Short mmCIF file of C-alpha atoms and ligand atoms in Angstrom, two decimals:
data_model
loop_
_atom_site.label_atom_id
_atom_site.label_comp_id
_atom_site.label_asym_id
_atom_site.label_seq_id
_atom_site.Cartn_x
_atom_site.Cartn_y
_atom_site.Cartn_z
CA UNK R 92 154.70 67.41 80.08
CA UNK R 93 151.24 67.81 78.46
CA UNK R 94 149.92 71.42 77.70
CA UNK R 95 147.46 70.77 80.73
CA UNK R 96 148.07 67.90 83.06
CA UNK R 97 144.99 66.46 84.19
CA UNK R 98 143.79 64.97 87.46
CA UNK R 99 142.58 61.35 86.70
CA UNK R 100 140.62 58.85 88.72
CA UNK R 101 140.38 55.55 87.25
CA UNK R 102 137.47 53.29 88.68
CA UNK R 103 137.92 49.48 87.96
CA UNK R 104 137.32 46.01 89.11
CA UNK R 105 140.69 44.29 88.04
CA UNK R 106 144.00 45.59 87.21
CA UNK R 107 147.21 43.41 86.54
CA UNK R 108 149.35 42.41 88.37
CA UNK R 109 146.91 42.69 91.38
CA UNK R 110 143.85 40.74 90.13
CA UNK R 111 143.29 39.52 86.82
CA UNK R 112 140.46 37.56 84.97
CA UNK R 113 140.75 39.00 81.46
CA UNK R 114 141.74 41.81 79.23
CA UNK R 115 140.35 44.58 81.37
CA UNK R 116 143.02 43.82 83.85
CA UNK R 117 145.38 44.08 81.07
CA UNK R 118 144.01 47.58 80.33
CA UNK R 119 143.88 49.08 83.74
CA UNK R 120 147.41 47.70 84.51
CA UNK R 121 148.80 49.67 81.57
CA UNK R 122 146.84 52.69 80.91
CA UNK R 123 147.34 54.60 84.21
CA UNK R 124 150.94 54.34 84.08
CA UNK R 125 150.97 55.33 80.35
CA UNK R 126 148.80 58.32 81.30
CA UNK R 127 151.20 58.99 84.33
CA UNK R 128 154.11 58.86 82.03
CA UNK R 129 152.57 61.58 79.89
CA UNK R 130 152.68 63.89 83.00
CA UNK R 131 148.85 63.18 84.16
CA UNK R 132 148.21 62.91 87.83
CA UNK R 133 146.29 59.56 88.05
CA UNK R 134 144.93 57.49 90.81
CA UNK R 135 143.34 54.17 90.58
CA UNK R 136 140.68 52.51 92.94
CA UNK R 137 139.59 49.04 93.05
CA UNK R 138 138.73 46.60 95.48
CA UNK R 139 141.09 45.09 98.10
CA UNK R 140 140.31 41.39 97.04
CA UNK R 141 142.04 38.33 98.87
CA UNK R 142 143.93 37.86 95.51
CA UNK R 143 145.44 41.39 95.69
CA UNK R 144 146.91 40.59 99.16
CA UNK R 145 148.62 37.44 97.89
CA UNK R 146 150.24 39.61 95.23
CA UNK R 147 151.14 42.85 97.26
CA UNK R 148 151.71 41.41 101.02
CA UNK R 149 149.66 42.99 103.57
CA UNK R 150 149.57 46.58 102.80
CA UNK R 151 148.92 48.99 105.66
CA UNK R 152 145.16 49.89 106.42
CA UNK R 153 145.01 53.63 106.52
CA UNK R 154 143.89 54.95 109.80
CA UNK R 155 140.97 56.82 108.27
CA UNK R 156 138.00 54.81 107.82
CA UNK R 157 134.73 55.64 105.85
CA UNK R 158 131.19 55.41 106.81
CA UNK R 159 129.36 54.79 103.67
CA UNK R 160 125.46 54.84 103.50
CA UNK R 161 123.90 52.76 100.81
CA UNK R 162 120.19 52.03 100.93
CA UNK R 163 119.49 51.04 104.56
CA UNK R 164 123.03 50.03 105.55
CA UNK R 165 126.09 51.85 106.48
CA UNK R 166 129.43 50.27 105.35
CA UNK R 167 132.67 50.64 107.18
CA UNK R 168 135.10 51.05 104.52
CA UNK R 169 138.98 50.87 105.02
CA UNK R 170 141.51 51.54 102.27
CA UNK R 171 145.02 50.63 101.65
CA UNK R 172 147.46 52.38 99.33
CA UNK R 173 149.94 50.63 96.85
CA UNK R 174 151.61 51.74 93.65
CA UNK R 175 151.12 50.92 90.07
CA UNK R 176 154.30 52.17 88.25
CA UNK R 177 153.95 55.46 89.78
CA UNK R 178 150.25 55.62 89.93
CA UNK R 179 148.87 55.47 93.37
CA UNK R 180 146.38 52.76 94.01
CA UNK R 181 143.50 53.03 96.75
CA UNK R 182 142.43 49.55 97.57
CA UNK R 183 138.75 49.76 99.09
CA UNK R 184 138.70 47.29 102.17
CA UNK R 185 135.39 45.74 102.96
CA UNK R 186 136.33 42.14 103.98
CA UNK R 187 132.50 40.85 104.24
CA UNK R 188 132.29 41.88 100.32
CA UNK R 189 135.89 41.41 98.86
CA UNK R 190 137.84 38.78 100.89
CA UNK R 191 136.85 36.04 98.75
CA UNK R 192 138.46 33.27 96.84
CA UNK R 193 137.49 34.91 93.43
CA UNK R 194 136.75 38.29 91.98
CA UNK R 195 133.02 37.87 90.75
CA UNK R 196 131.93 34.32 91.58
CA UNK R 197 132.87 30.62 91.91
CA UNK R 198 132.17 27.33 90.18
CA UNK R 199 130.39 29.11 87.35
CA UNK R 200 128.21 31.03 89.75
CA UNK R 201 128.18 34.87 90.14
CA UNK R 202 128.31 35.95 93.87
CA UNK R 203 124.73 36.64 94.52
CA UNK R 204 125.64 40.14 96.44
CA UNK R 205 127.74 41.44 93.29
CA UNK R 206 125.29 44.38 93.16
CA UNK R 207 126.22 45.63 96.46
CA UNK R 208 129.95 44.60 96.05
CA UNK R 209 130.22 46.91 93.09
CA UNK R 210 127.63 49.53 93.79
CA UNK R 211 129.75 50.05 96.98
CA UNK R 212 132.91 50.36 95.01
CA UNK R 213 131.25 53.13 92.93
CA UNK R 214 130.14 54.90 95.87
CA UNK R 215 133.42 54.43 97.81
CA UNK R 216 135.45 55.75 94.98
CA UNK R 217 133.51 59.30 95.22
CA UNK R 218 133.67 59.37 98.94
CA UNK R 219 137.28 58.78 98.88
CA UNK R 220 138.57 61.26 96.67
CA UNK R 221 136.69 63.72 98.77
CA UNK R 222 138.68 62.19 101.81
CA UNK R 223 141.97 62.81 100.25
CA UNK R 224 140.84 66.17 98.53
CA UNK R 225 141.71 64.90 94.97
CA UNK R 226 139.27 66.80 92.64
CA UNK R 227 139.26 64.83 89.64
CA UNK R 228 139.09 66.59 86.20
CA UNK R 229 137.63 63.11 85.10
CA UNK R 230 136.59 60.03 86.32
CA UNK R 231 137.08 57.15 84.10
CA UNK R 232 135.09 54.26 85.01
CA UNK R 233 135.43 50.86 83.27
CA UNK R 234 132.50 48.23 82.61
CA UNK R 235 129.46 47.55 84.55
CA UNK R 236 131.45 47.01 87.88
CA UNK R 237 131.88 50.84 87.73
CA UNK R 238 128.75 51.70 85.99
CA UNK R 239 127.26 53.66 88.92
CA UNK R 240 130.11 55.87 89.08
CA UNK R 241 128.58 58.22 86.32
CA UNK R 242 125.34 57.84 87.73
CA UNK R 243 126.26 59.04 91.27
CA UNK R 244 128.62 61.52 89.71
CA UNK R 245 125.79 62.86 87.56
CA UNK R 246 123.45 63.17 90.52
CA UNK R 247 126.03 64.75 92.82
CA UNK R 248 127.44 67.34 90.37
CA UNK R 249 124.52 69.54 90.26
CA UNK R 250 124.31 69.67 94.32
CA UNK R 251 128.06 69.26 95.19
CA UNK R 252 130.75 72.18 94.36
CA UNK R 253 133.28 69.70 94.98
CA UNK R 254 132.33 67.83 91.66
CA UNK R 255 130.78 70.73 89.89
CA UNK R 256 133.91 70.48 87.27
CA UNK R 257 134.48 66.82 87.31
CA UNK R 258 133.65 65.00 83.87
CA UNK R 259 133.21 61.31 83.19
CA UNK R 260 134.24 58.91 80.78
CA UNK R 261 132.80 55.31 80.78
CA UNK R 262 134.55 52.46 78.99
CA UNK R 263 132.71 49.55 77.82
CA UNK R 264 135.18 46.62 77.72
CA UNK R 265 132.53 44.06 76.93
CA UNK R 266 128.84 44.77 76.19
CA UNK R 267 127.99 41.08 77.01
CA UNK R 268 128.32 41.85 80.61
CA UNK R 269 125.80 44.07 81.86
CA UNK R 270 125.38 43.93 85.32
CA UNK R 271 121.81 43.06 85.48
CA UNK R 272 119.96 42.72 88.83
CA UNK R 273 116.43 42.96 90.15
CA UNK R 274 114.96 46.09 90.74
CA UNK R 275 114.83 45.51 94.46
CA UNK R 276 118.61 45.43 94.17
CA UNK R 277 118.62 49.00 92.75
CA UNK R 278 116.66 49.93 95.60
CA UNK R 279 119.08 48.56 98.04
CA UNK R 280 121.81 50.59 96.48
CA UNK R 281 119.75 53.56 97.38
CA UNK R 282 119.09 54.47 93.70
CA UNK R 283 116.19 56.89 93.34
CA UNK R 284 112.79 55.66 91.90
CA UNK R 285 113.35 58.14 89.00
CA UNK R 286 116.62 56.04 87.79
CA UNK R 287 114.61 52.74 87.87
CA UNK R 288 112.77 53.60 84.79
CA UNK R 289 113.57 52.93 81.13
CA UNK R 290 115.20 56.44 81.05
CA UNK R 291 117.41 55.53 83.85
CA UNK R 292 118.76 51.98 84.57
CA UNK R 293 115.89 49.75 83.75
CA UNK R 294 116.49 46.92 81.57
CA UNK R 295 113.65 44.32 80.85
CA UNK R 296 112.19 44.72 84.22
CA UNK R 297 115.41 44.61 85.90
CA UNK R 298 118.31 47.35 86.21
CA UNK R 299 121.46 47.30 84.20
CA UNK R 300 124.58 48.89 85.83
CA UNK R 301 126.30 48.96 82.41
CA UNK R 302 123.29 50.89 81.14
CA UNK R 303 123.75 53.35 83.87
CA UNK R 304 127.25 54.12 82.85
CA UNK R 305 126.28 54.50 79.28
CA UNK R 306 123.59 56.68 79.97
CA UNK R 307 125.10 58.97 82.49
CA UNK R 308 128.68 59.43 81.57
CA UNK R 309 129.66 62.57 79.70
CA UNK R 310 131.55 60.47 77.01
CA UNK R 311 131.50 56.72 76.28
CA UNK R 312 134.18 54.67 74.69
CA UNK R 313 134.67 51.16 73.67
CA UNK R 314 137.82 49.33 72.87
CA UNK R 315 137.84 49.19 68.93
CA UNK R 316 136.31 50.93 66.26
CA UNK R 317 134.66 47.96 64.64
CA UNK R 318 133.16 46.98 67.75
CA UNK R 319 131.89 50.51 68.25
CA UNK R 320 130.04 50.33 65.08
CA UNK R 321 128.82 46.77 65.77
CA UNK R 322 127.23 47.58 69.24
CA UNK R 323 124.93 50.10 67.47
CA UNK R 324 123.15 47.54 65.46
CA UNK R 325 120.14 45.39 66.61
CA UNK R 326 122.19 42.21 66.21
CA UNK R 327 125.10 43.24 68.48
CA UNK R 328 123.59 45.55 70.71
CA UNK R 329 122.24 43.27 73.26
CA UNK R 330 119.16 45.55 73.73
CA UNK R 331 121.29 48.61 74.33
CA UNK R 332 121.95 49.38 70.76
CA UNK R 333 119.15 52.08 70.79
CA UNK R 334 120.57 53.97 73.71
CA UNK R 335 124.12 53.49 72.10
CA UNK R 336 122.90 55.12 68.85
CA UNK R 337 121.46 58.06 70.79
CA UNK R 338 124.72 58.64 72.13
CA UNK R 339 126.62 58.29 68.87
CA UNK R 340 128.00 61.81 69.08
CA UNK R 341 129.66 60.90 72.46
CA UNK R 342 130.67 57.34 71.43
CA UNK R 343 134.01 56.47 70.61
CA UNK R 344 136.19 53.14 69.43
CA UNK R 345 139.51 53.32 70.74
CA UNK R 346 141.84 50.29 70.30
CA UNK R 347 143.68 48.88 73.32
CA UNK R 348 147.61 49.14 73.02
CA UNK R 349 150.08 46.44 74.42
CA UNK R 350 152.53 47.06 77.23
CA UNK R 351 155.97 46.23 76.01
CA UNK R 352 157.36 46.13 79.64
CA UNK R 353 154.98 43.46 80.48
CA UNK R 354 154.94 41.61 77.12
CA UNK R 355 158.23 41.10 75.49
CA UNK R 356 159.55 37.60 74.57
CA UNK R 357 163.19 39.37 74.77
CA UNK R 358 163.18 39.52 78.55
CA UNK R 359 159.92 37.56 79.79
CA UNK R 360 161.11 35.83 82.95
CA UNK R 361 158.54 33.25 82.65
CA UNK R 362 160.25 31.75 79.42
CA UNK R 363 162.94 29.21 79.32
CA UNK R 364 164.75 30.89 76.51
CA UNK R 365 164.06 34.36 75.47
CA UNK R 366 164.09 35.72 71.77
CA UNK R 367 163.68 38.56 69.58
CA UNK R 368 162.94 39.28 65.93
CA UNK R 369 166.68 39.43 65.20
CA UNK R 370 167.38 36.30 67.37
CA UNK R 371 164.51 33.71 66.94
CA UNK R 372 166.17 30.58 67.70
CA UNK R 373 165.00 30.86 71.43
CA UNK R 374 161.42 30.49 69.99
CA UNK R 375 162.29 26.99 68.68
CA UNK R 376 163.59 26.20 72.03
CA UNK R 377 160.32 27.65 73.75
CA UNK R 378 158.77 25.17 71.35
CA UNK R 379 160.22 22.11 72.25
CA UNK R 380 160.22 22.93 75.97
CA UNK R 381 156.37 23.33 75.73
CA UNK R 382 156.08 20.09 74.02
CA UNK R 383 157.96 18.07 76.66
CA UNK R 384 156.32 20.01 79.37
CA UNK R 385 152.72 19.18 78.08
CA UNK R 386 153.55 15.62 76.73
CA UNK R 387 153.28 16.25 73.35
CA UNK R 388 155.22 14.51 70.69
CA UNK R 389 158.57 16.79 70.22
CA UNK R 390 158.38 18.02 66.62
CA UNK R 391 159.72 21.17 65.07
CA UNK R 392 157.75 20.35 61.98
CA UNK R 393 154.20 20.27 63.14
CA UNK R 394 153.03 23.49 64.25
CA UNK R 395 151.45 24.32 67.31
CA UNK R 396 148.24 25.95 67.41
CA UNK R 397 147.12 27.70 70.68
CA UNK R 398 144.06 29.03 72.42
CA UNK R 399 144.59 30.86 75.94
CA UNK R 400 140.99 31.94 76.79
CA UNK R 401 138.05 32.23 79.03
CA UNK R 402 135.90 29.20 78.28
CA UNK R 403 132.74 31.11 77.35
CA UNK R 404 130.35 31.22 74.43
CA UNK R 405 131.96 34.35 73.24
CA UNK R 406 135.15 32.66 72.69
CA UNK R 407 134.12 30.28 69.76
CA UNK R 408 134.79 27.32 71.75
CA UNK R 409 131.53 25.33 70.42
CA UNK R 410 133.09 26.04 66.72
CA UNK R 411 136.27 24.52 67.98
CA UNK R 412 134.37 21.56 69.59
CA UNK R 413 132.27 21.11 66.42
CA UNK R 414 135.33 20.94 64.25
CA UNK R 415 137.67 19.12 66.88
CA UNK R 416 138.12 15.80 64.73
CA UNK R 417 138.79 17.77 61.60
CA UNK R 418 141.37 19.89 63.21
CA UNK R 419 143.03 17.02 64.92
CA UNK R 420 143.28 15.18 61.20
CA UNK R 421 145.67 17.82 60.05
CA UNK R 422 149.42 17.62 60.81
CA UNK R 423 149.25 20.12 63.87
CA UNK R 424 149.17 20.10 67.66
CA UNK R 425 146.68 21.71 69.69
CA UNK R 426 147.13 23.48 72.76
CA UNK R 427 144.19 25.19 74.94
CA UNK R 428 144.54 27.08 78.25
CA UNK R 429 141.39 28.10 79.67
CA UNK R 430 138.97 28.28 82.42
CA UNK R 431 135.22 29.09 82.82
CA UNK R 432 132.23 27.29 81.88
CA UNK R 433 132.36 23.75 83.65
CA UNK R 434 130.55 22.27 80.42
CA UNK R 435 133.18 23.53 78.08
CA UNK R 436 135.84 22.38 80.56
CA UNK R 437 134.65 18.81 80.49
CA UNK R 438 134.03 18.37 76.80
CA UNK R 439 137.40 19.96 75.78
CA UNK R 440 139.18 17.68 78.21
CA UNK R 441 137.41 14.66 76.81
CA UNK R 442 137.86 15.68 73.39
CA UNK R 443 141.86 16.10 73.96
CA UNK R 444 141.74 12.57 75.68
CA UNK R 445 141.30 10.95 72.36
CA UNK R 446 144.58 12.51 70.99
CA UNK R 447 147.45 12.12 73.47
CA UNK R 448 150.49 13.45 72.28
CA UNK R 449 148.72 15.71 69.86
CA UNK R 450 146.18 17.73 71.84
CA UNK R 451 146.72 19.18 75.42
CA UNK R 452 143.99 21.05 77.33
CA UNK R 453 145.00 22.70 80.60
CA UNK R 454 142.19 24.21 82.78
CA UNK R 455 142.95 27.15 85.00
CA UNK R 456 144.26 30.53 85.00
CA UNK R 457 147.76 30.53 84.78
CA UNK R 458 149.66 33.87 83.39
CA UNK R 459 153.18 31.99 83.66
CA UNK R 460 151.87 29.10 81.63
CA UNK R 461 150.24 31.44 79.14
CA UNK R 462 153.40 33.08 78.49
CA UNK R 463 155.13 29.82 77.56
CA UNK R 464 152.17 28.96 75.32
CA UNK R 465 152.40 32.36 73.62
CA UNK R 466 156.13 31.82 72.97
CA UNK R 467 156.07 28.03 72.29
CA UNK R 468 153.29 28.25 69.78
CA UNK R 469 153.26 28.79 65.99
CA UNK R 470 149.73 29.99 65.58
CA UNK R 471 147.13 31.49 67.89
CA UNK R 472 143.32 30.63 67.28
CA UNK R 473 140.93 33.23 68.25
CA UNK R 474 137.51 32.13 66.64
CA UNK R 475 135.37 34.76 68.92
CA UNK R 476 131.79 35.12 68.28
CA UNK R 477 132.39 38.87 69.01
CA UNK R 478 135.50 40.48 70.35
CA UNK R 479 135.63 43.98 71.80
CA UNK R 480 139.36 44.48 71.09
CA UNK R 481 140.98 41.30 72.17
CA UNK R 482 144.46 41.25 73.72
CA UNK R 483 145.14 37.61 73.02
CA UNK R 484 145.73 38.21 69.49
CA UNK R 485 148.14 41.31 70.35
CA UNK R 486 150.14 39.40 72.64
CA UNK R 487 150.52 36.60 70.21
CA UNK R 488 151.61 38.89 67.44
CA UNK R 489 154.29 40.03 69.86
CA UNK R 490 155.66 36.46 70.58
CA UNK R 491 155.67 35.68 67.11
CA UNK R 492 152.65 33.26 67.43
CA UNK R 493 150.63 34.09 64.01
CA UNK R 494 146.83 34.88 64.85
CA UNK R 495 143.94 32.96 63.13
CA UNK R 496 140.79 34.95 63.90
CA UNK R 497 137.00 35.40 63.13
CA UNK R 498 136.65 38.86 61.47
CA UNK R 499 134.70 40.66 64.44
CA UNK R 500 135.38 43.64 66.38
CA UNK R 501 138.88 44.23 67.46
CA UNK R 502 139.92 41.02 65.70
CA UNK R 503 138.95 42.68 62.28
CA UNK R 504 140.91 45.90 63.32
CA UNK R 505 144.21 44.29 64.13
CA UNK R 506 144.75 41.31 62.00
CA UNK R 507 145.13 41.31 58.44
CA UNK R 508 144.92 38.52 55.81
CA UNK R 509 147.52 38.02 53.13
CA UNK R 510 144.39 37.86 50.83
CA UNK R 511 143.03 41.04 51.64
CA UNK R 512 146.08 43.18 52.27
CA UNK R 513 149.55 41.51 51.45
CA UNK R 514 151.41 44.54 52.48
CA UNK R 515 150.06 44.59 56.13
CA UNK R 516 149.44 40.75 56.49
CA UNK R 517 150.17 39.50 60.10
CA UNK R 518 147.69 36.61 60.39
CA UNK R 519 144.67 34.74 58.80
CA UNK R 520 141.13 35.94 58.86
CA UNK R 521 137.83 34.27 58.28
CA UNK R 522 134.57 35.96 57.75
CA UNK R 523 131.72 33.41 58.43
CA UNK R 524 130.96 32.19 61.79
CA UNK R 525 131.03 28.50 60.70
CA UNK R 526 133.29 25.72 61.33
CA UNK R 527 133.85 25.02 57.42
CA UNK R 528 135.26 28.79 57.39
CA UNK R 529 137.45 28.10 60.27
CA UNK R 530 138.87 24.95 58.75
CA UNK R 531 139.55 26.70 55.39
CA UNK R 532 141.34 29.42 57.29
CA UNK R 533 143.33 26.82 59.21
CA UNK R 534 144.40 24.99 55.81
CA UNK R 535 145.41 28.69 54.34
CA UNK R 536 147.50 28.93 57.15
CA UNK R 537 148.98 25.49 57.28
CA UNK R 538 149.85 25.73 53.62
CA UNK R 539 151.85 29.02 54.30
CA UNK R 540 153.59 27.53 57.37
CA UNK R 541 154.64 24.74 54.86
CA UNK R 542 156.71 27.62 53.09
CA UNK R 543 159.21 28.89 55.94
CA UNK R 544 160.29 31.92 54.14
CA UNK R 545 156.80 33.09 53.81
CA UNK R 546 156.01 32.20 57.44
CA UNK R 547 158.92 33.88 58.64
CA UNK R 548 157.60 37.19 57.15
CA UNK R 549 154.23 36.77 58.96
CA UNK R 550 155.93 36.30 62.12
CA UNK R 551 158.29 39.20 61.90
CA UNK R 552 155.67 41.53 60.92
CA UNK R 553 153.71 40.64 63.75
CA UNK R 554 156.59 40.95 66.30
CA UNK R 555 157.55 44.28 65.14
CA UNK R 556 154.07 45.75 64.85
CA UNK R 557 153.95 49.05 66.77
CA UNK R 558 151.27 48.63 69.33
CA UNK R 559 152.07 50.77 72.35
CA UNK R 560 150.09 52.09 75.32
CA UNK R 561 151.62 55.67 74.50
CA UNK R 562 149.58 56.04 71.41
CA UNK R 563 146.37 54.90 73.00
CA UNK R 564 146.90 56.97 76.02
CA UNK R 565 147.29 60.14 73.71
CA UNK R 566 143.84 59.19 72.31
CA UNK R 567 142.33 58.93 75.82
CA UNK R 568 143.78 62.12 76.67
CA UNK R 569 141.65 63.81 73.78
CA UNK R 570 138.73 61.99 75.11
CA UNK R 571 139.20 63.62 78.73
CA UNK R 572 139.23 66.77 77.27
CA UNK R 573 135.92 66.33 75.65
CA UNK R 574 134.51 65.18 78.93
CA UNK R 575 135.44 68.36 80.64
CA UNK R 576 134.66 70.75 77.81
CA UNK R 577 131.14 71.68 78.83
CA UNK R 578 131.79 71.92 82.46
CA UNK R 579 134.43 74.82 82.02
P1 ADP V 829 138.81 38.68 77.49
O1 ADP V 829 139.18 40.06 78.16
O2 ADP V 829 137.73 38.77 76.97
O3 ADP V 829 138.81 37.62 78.49
P2 ADP V 829 141.23 39.39 75.93
O4 ADP V 829 141.81 38.83 74.64
O5 ADP V 829 140.94 40.85 75.89
O6 ADP V 829 139.95 38.52 76.37
O7 ADP V 829 142.12 39.33 77.23
C1 ADP V 829 142.44 38.05 77.71
C2 ADP V 829 143.73 38.27 78.83
O8 ADP V 829 143.64 37.34 79.63
C3 ADP V 829 145.01 38.03 77.98
O9 ADP V 829 145.96 38.57 78.60
C4 ADP V 829 145.14 36.50 78.20
O10 ADP V 829 146.68 36.13 77.99
C5 ADP V 829 144.62 36.53 79.35
N1 ADP V 829 143.97 34.97 79.66
C6 ADP V 829 142.79 34.24 79.31
N2 ADP V 829 142.83 33.10 79.78
C7 ADP V 829 143.79 32.94 80.52
C8 ADP V 829 144.21 31.57 81.29
N3 ADP V 829 143.41 30.62 81.44
N4 ADP V 829 145.35 31.86 82.03
C9 ADP V 829 146.26 32.76 81.80
N5 ADP V 829 145.89 33.87 81.29
C10 ADP V 829 144.77 33.86 80.58
#
């Protein structure tokens, strides 16, 4: 047990295994259980999406319902209770808002009522803890979808003794998604006029829910030290760098961990063959199976370079498309699993069609297939324009697929190039966001791959790297104590 066990409430829009579109779900699926294991009383609140029901089955609807006023409307809010490895999860059930095929939008378009959907999540979180008389020491809100939690808490703390000693931590998992809506949406959320100003949530004539979280939380963090520095600059701050700099004393950069229970090639049920650093033969078998499954030429020699990614400008897809023919002129195979921007989906599929047997582009979000690709590939390409932390490269390390990355954000903090730090080397890094730099980096990786002994060293160093959630959870513990310090 820690010296002081804390009561912690997490509010987020996705969590593995219930609903996942990206790394946020990995974090929320792992950080709360890690904190629970450290002895804290942790609860999680998230929406009851259609997709959650597909995973958990039809969890019983609690008899109590909440009537929550927001703007001119009153919402009837149900909740269902589930479990995340010991952490109680309260799923907020409002069918007209969450019972939809996707989490945030369809066919490349956001749902038009996202302000209302996630405004209500934030409002309901505060009402629910009151209903169940769980007085949190800290509410930990994640990304723009929970950005109003610190705002509402800040407002209520002054007048409501229930929250008088509750602090808030706001985590930025990606500054690129700011939850920007018209001012009218702010009014419909019942936000006071004083909040619709530049000193509040106003952002270029609109409102930003992410800005609300940054502005009103007691402490703020992002998910790597380098990204924490980057977002405080005009180049990467997307208009919020001034606010972030003004909060520099309360702004922290904490690297994500990787859950060894969920990501382990030694006992991953999705794999056709398992393997470990001491018994690597299964990895070669996974590679062969992957080549057969995807219709690639079966060859142990040609390295498989993989990408598993949202298809978004953030992820450097344009760089890959620009260099496509040059990449394919090398002795390698390319596998891309991704979904997102329809234009990228189309262009990548077309580009792959010219290289049958050598390139495979798979569209969609498929956890099982992603695991088989991490396991079957030799290199993992992540040329992100910017990357808050990145989990793809961490999973790749664990599965013995050597990362090739652009030096930005969390990629710069986790991947080390033999040219820069021979003792720590676990991948290859390029510094200029240019296709010539990417190709040069790829060529250096290919020449090391041609020397099996050197390559094996890199693979093993990655597979055995200590990147657990225990360490990260302990750092969060420190931040939670900072959040409550001034309230005692
Ligand atoms: P981001 O959160 O920006 O999307 P991260 O690298 O932090 O990027 O996390 C991405 C997570 O989502 C990883 O767990 C990755 O394996 C997973 N992922 C991304 N795209 C897909 C996909 N098309 N199918 C399955 N998993 C995916």
